[in-house]
Structures are given as structure tokens and as C-alpha cells.
Short mmCIF file of C-alpha atoms and ligand atoms in Angstrom, two decimals:
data_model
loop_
_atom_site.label_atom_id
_atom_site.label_comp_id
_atom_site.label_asym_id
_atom_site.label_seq_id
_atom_site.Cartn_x
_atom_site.Cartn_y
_atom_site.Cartn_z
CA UNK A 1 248.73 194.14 271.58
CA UNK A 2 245.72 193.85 268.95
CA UNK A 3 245.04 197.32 267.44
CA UNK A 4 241.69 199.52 269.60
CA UNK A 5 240.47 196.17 270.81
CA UNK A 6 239.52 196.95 274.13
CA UNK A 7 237.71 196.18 277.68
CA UNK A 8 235.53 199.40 278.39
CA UNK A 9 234.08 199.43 281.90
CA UNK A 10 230.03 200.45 282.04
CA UNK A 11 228.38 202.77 284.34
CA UNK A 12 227.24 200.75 287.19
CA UNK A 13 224.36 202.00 290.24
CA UNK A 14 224.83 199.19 293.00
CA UNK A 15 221.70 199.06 294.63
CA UNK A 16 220.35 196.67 297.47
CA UNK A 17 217.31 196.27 295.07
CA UNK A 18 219.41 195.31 292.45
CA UNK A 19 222.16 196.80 290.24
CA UNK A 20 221.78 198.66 287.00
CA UNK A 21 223.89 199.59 284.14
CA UNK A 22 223.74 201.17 281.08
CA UNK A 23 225.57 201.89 277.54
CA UNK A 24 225.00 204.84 275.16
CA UNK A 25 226.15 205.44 271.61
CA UNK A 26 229.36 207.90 270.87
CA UNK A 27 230.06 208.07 274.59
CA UNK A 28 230.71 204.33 275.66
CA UNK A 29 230.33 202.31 272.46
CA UNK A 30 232.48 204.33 269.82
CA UNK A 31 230.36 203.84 267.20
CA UNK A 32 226.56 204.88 266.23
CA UNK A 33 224.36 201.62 266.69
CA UNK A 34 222.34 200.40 263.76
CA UNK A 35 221.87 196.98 265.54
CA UNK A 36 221.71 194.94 268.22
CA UNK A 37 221.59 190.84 268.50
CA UNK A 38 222.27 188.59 271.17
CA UNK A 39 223.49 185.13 271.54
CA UNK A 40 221.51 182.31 274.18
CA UNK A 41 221.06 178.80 274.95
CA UNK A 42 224.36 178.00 273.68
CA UNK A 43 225.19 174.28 274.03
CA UNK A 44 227.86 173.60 276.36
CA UNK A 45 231.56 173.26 274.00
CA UNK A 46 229.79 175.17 271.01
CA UNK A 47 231.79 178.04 269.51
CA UNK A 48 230.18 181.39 267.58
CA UNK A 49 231.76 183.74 265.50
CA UNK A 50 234.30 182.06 263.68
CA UNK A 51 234.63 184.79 260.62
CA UNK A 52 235.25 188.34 260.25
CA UNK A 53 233.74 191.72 259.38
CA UNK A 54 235.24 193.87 256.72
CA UNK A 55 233.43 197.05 257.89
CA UNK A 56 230.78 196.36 261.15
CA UNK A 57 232.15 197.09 264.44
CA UNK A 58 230.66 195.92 267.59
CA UNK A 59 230.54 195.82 271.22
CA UNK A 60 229.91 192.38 273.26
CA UNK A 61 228.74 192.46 276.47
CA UNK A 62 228.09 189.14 278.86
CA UNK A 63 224.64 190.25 280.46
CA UNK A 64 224.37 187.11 282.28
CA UNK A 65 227.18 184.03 282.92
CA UNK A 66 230.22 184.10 281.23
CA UNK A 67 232.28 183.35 277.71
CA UNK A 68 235.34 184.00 275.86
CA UNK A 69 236.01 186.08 272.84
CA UNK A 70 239.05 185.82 270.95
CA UNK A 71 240.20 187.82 268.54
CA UNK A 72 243.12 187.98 266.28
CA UNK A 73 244.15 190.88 263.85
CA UNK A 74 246.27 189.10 261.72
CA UNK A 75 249.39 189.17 263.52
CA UNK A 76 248.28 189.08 267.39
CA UNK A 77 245.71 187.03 269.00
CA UNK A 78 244.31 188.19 272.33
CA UNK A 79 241.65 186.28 274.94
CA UNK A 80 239.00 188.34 276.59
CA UNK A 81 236.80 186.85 279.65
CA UNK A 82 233.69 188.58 279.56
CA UNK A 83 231.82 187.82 283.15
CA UNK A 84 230.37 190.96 284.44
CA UNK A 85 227.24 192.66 282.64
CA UNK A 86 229.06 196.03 283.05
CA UNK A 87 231.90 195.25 280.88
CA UNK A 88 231.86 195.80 277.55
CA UNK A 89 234.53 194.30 274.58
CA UNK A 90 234.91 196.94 271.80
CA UNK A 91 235.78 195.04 268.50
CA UNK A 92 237.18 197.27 265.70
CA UNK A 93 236.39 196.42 261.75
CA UNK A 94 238.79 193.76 260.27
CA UNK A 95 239.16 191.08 263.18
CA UNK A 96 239.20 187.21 263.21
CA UNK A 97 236.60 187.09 265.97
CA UNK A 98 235.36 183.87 267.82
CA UNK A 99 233.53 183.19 270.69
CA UNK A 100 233.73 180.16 273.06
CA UNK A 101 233.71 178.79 276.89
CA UNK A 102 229.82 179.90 277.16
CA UNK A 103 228.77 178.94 280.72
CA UNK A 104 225.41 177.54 281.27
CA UNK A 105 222.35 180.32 280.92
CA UNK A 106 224.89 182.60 279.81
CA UNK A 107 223.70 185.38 277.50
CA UNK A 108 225.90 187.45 274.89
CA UNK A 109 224.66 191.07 274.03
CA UNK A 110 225.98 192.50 270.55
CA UNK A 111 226.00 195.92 269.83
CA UNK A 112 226.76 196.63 265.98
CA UNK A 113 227.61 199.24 263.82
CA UNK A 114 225.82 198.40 260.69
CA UNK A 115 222.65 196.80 259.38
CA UNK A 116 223.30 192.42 258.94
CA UNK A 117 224.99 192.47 255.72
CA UNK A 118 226.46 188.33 254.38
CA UNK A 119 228.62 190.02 252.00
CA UNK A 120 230.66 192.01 255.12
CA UNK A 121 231.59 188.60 256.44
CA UNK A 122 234.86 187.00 255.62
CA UNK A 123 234.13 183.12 256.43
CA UNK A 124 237.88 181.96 255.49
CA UNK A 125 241.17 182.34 257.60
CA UNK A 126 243.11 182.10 255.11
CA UNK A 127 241.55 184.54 252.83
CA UNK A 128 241.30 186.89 255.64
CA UNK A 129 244.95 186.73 256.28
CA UNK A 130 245.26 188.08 252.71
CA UNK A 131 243.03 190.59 253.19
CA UNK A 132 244.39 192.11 255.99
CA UNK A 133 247.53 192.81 254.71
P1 TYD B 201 226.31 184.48 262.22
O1 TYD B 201 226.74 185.89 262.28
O2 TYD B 201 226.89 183.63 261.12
O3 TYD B 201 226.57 183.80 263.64
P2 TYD B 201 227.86 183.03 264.15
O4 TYD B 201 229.02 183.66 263.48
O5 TYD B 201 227.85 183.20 265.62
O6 TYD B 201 227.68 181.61 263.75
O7 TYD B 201 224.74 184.43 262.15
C1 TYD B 201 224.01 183.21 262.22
C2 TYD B 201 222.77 183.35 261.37
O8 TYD B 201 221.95 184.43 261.82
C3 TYD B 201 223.06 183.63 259.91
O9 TYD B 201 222.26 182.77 259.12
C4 TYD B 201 222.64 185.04 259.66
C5 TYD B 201 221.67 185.35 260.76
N1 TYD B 201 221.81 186.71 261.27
C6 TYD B 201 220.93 187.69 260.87
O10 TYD B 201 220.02 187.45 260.06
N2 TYD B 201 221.05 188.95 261.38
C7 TYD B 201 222.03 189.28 262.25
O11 TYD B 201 222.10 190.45 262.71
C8 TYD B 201 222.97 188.27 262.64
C9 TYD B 201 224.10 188.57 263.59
C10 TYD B 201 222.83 187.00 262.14
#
């Protein structure tokens, strides 16, 4: 099993005039947020992500449709379906992430722990193998 990566299930208030949901820092994301971003109008077959993050943490949440997000720490890869807004993927520092299978209109909520930074990235798989270890 990958190492912390994990589903975490959202408050949810079913209501016949529609549902709501919520996330708050240190309680359901384990991490402070600096920053949030979100991902739309993805063309059908495209993939995001493709790198990793030597210190950021985040937490992805599918707020409308559906997508995948794979992620691999180096010695175990693991597929999460993200298709209900009140689940929420918690991503630990130091994972190959990727995300792909976007249905149409769908809409990606990221929840991060630090400020954009391009030198936090790792774009290479192969230097990010070395890394790891
Ligand atoms: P990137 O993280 O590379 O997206 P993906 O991995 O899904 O392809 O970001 C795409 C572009 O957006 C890149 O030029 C940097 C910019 N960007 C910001 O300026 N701030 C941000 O918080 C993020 C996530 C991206």
C-alpha cells in the first residue's frame, strides 16, 4: 500500500434543496492551506500531473464529474476514482502523481500546502526514482 495516501470522506448535509459539504484545514485536510487551484475543461484523453512535489502536499477533490489520480511512491502504484464532491484524496510530499479519465464538465479542486513553487517539481521519472530512495 502507498505510504498516508489516502481517501478521506467529507462532511456531507443531504438536503432536498441541495447537498452541501465542506473541508477545513488541520481537521480534514492534514495540512495548513497556502493554496488552492483547480483543474476544468479538460479535453477528453488529456492527462495532468505527470511530475512530482518534493515538499507540497495536497488534497484533490472531484467537485463535479469524475477522474483518476494515480500515484506511485516509488515502489507501489495505486488508482484512485474520485466521483463524489465529498471525497477527498490526501497526497503526501514525494509522489509520482498523475491525473487522467476526466469525464466531460468534470472539475478537479486542489488543495495545497505551499505557495506554487517550479523548483518543488520533479518533471523526470527517472530522476525521481533516484530521489526517492
Ligand atoms: P502544472 O502544475 O505543471 O500542471 P500539470 O502538472 O497538471 O500539467 O501547472 C501548469 C501551469 O500552471 C504551469 O505553467 C505553472 C502554472 N501554475 C501556477 O502558476 N500556479 C499554480 O498554483 C499551479 C498549480 C500551476
Amino acid at each position: 500500500m502507498i505510504k498516508q495516501a489516502r481517501i478521506i470522506e467529507l462532511p456531507k448535509f443531504l438536503d432536498v434543496r441541495g447537498n452541501l459539504s465542506f473541508v477545513e484545514e488541520l481537521k480534514h485536510v492534514p495540512f495548513k492551506i497556502e493554496r488552492s487551484y483547480w483543474i476544468y475543461d479538460v479535453p477528453g484523453g488529456e492527462t495532468r500531473g505527470g511530475h512530482a512535489y518534493k515538499e507540497n502536499q495536497e488534497f484533490i477533490v472531484a467537485l463535479s464529474g469524475s477522474f483518476d489520480v494515480i500515484l506511485d511512491d516509488g515502489e507501489y502504484t495505486n488508482i484512485y476514482s474520485l466521483n463524489r464532491s465529498y471525497y477527498g484524496l490526501y497526497v503526501p510530499k514525494g509522489m509520482w502523481r498523475q491525473m487522467q479519465n476526466f469525464s466531460t464538465n468534470s472539475l478537479a479542486l486542489v488543495l495545497a500546502s505551499t505557495h506554487y513553487s517550479p523548483t518543488d517539481y520533479i518533471h523526470d521519472y527517472e530522476e525521481f526514482k533516484k530521489w526517492i530512495k
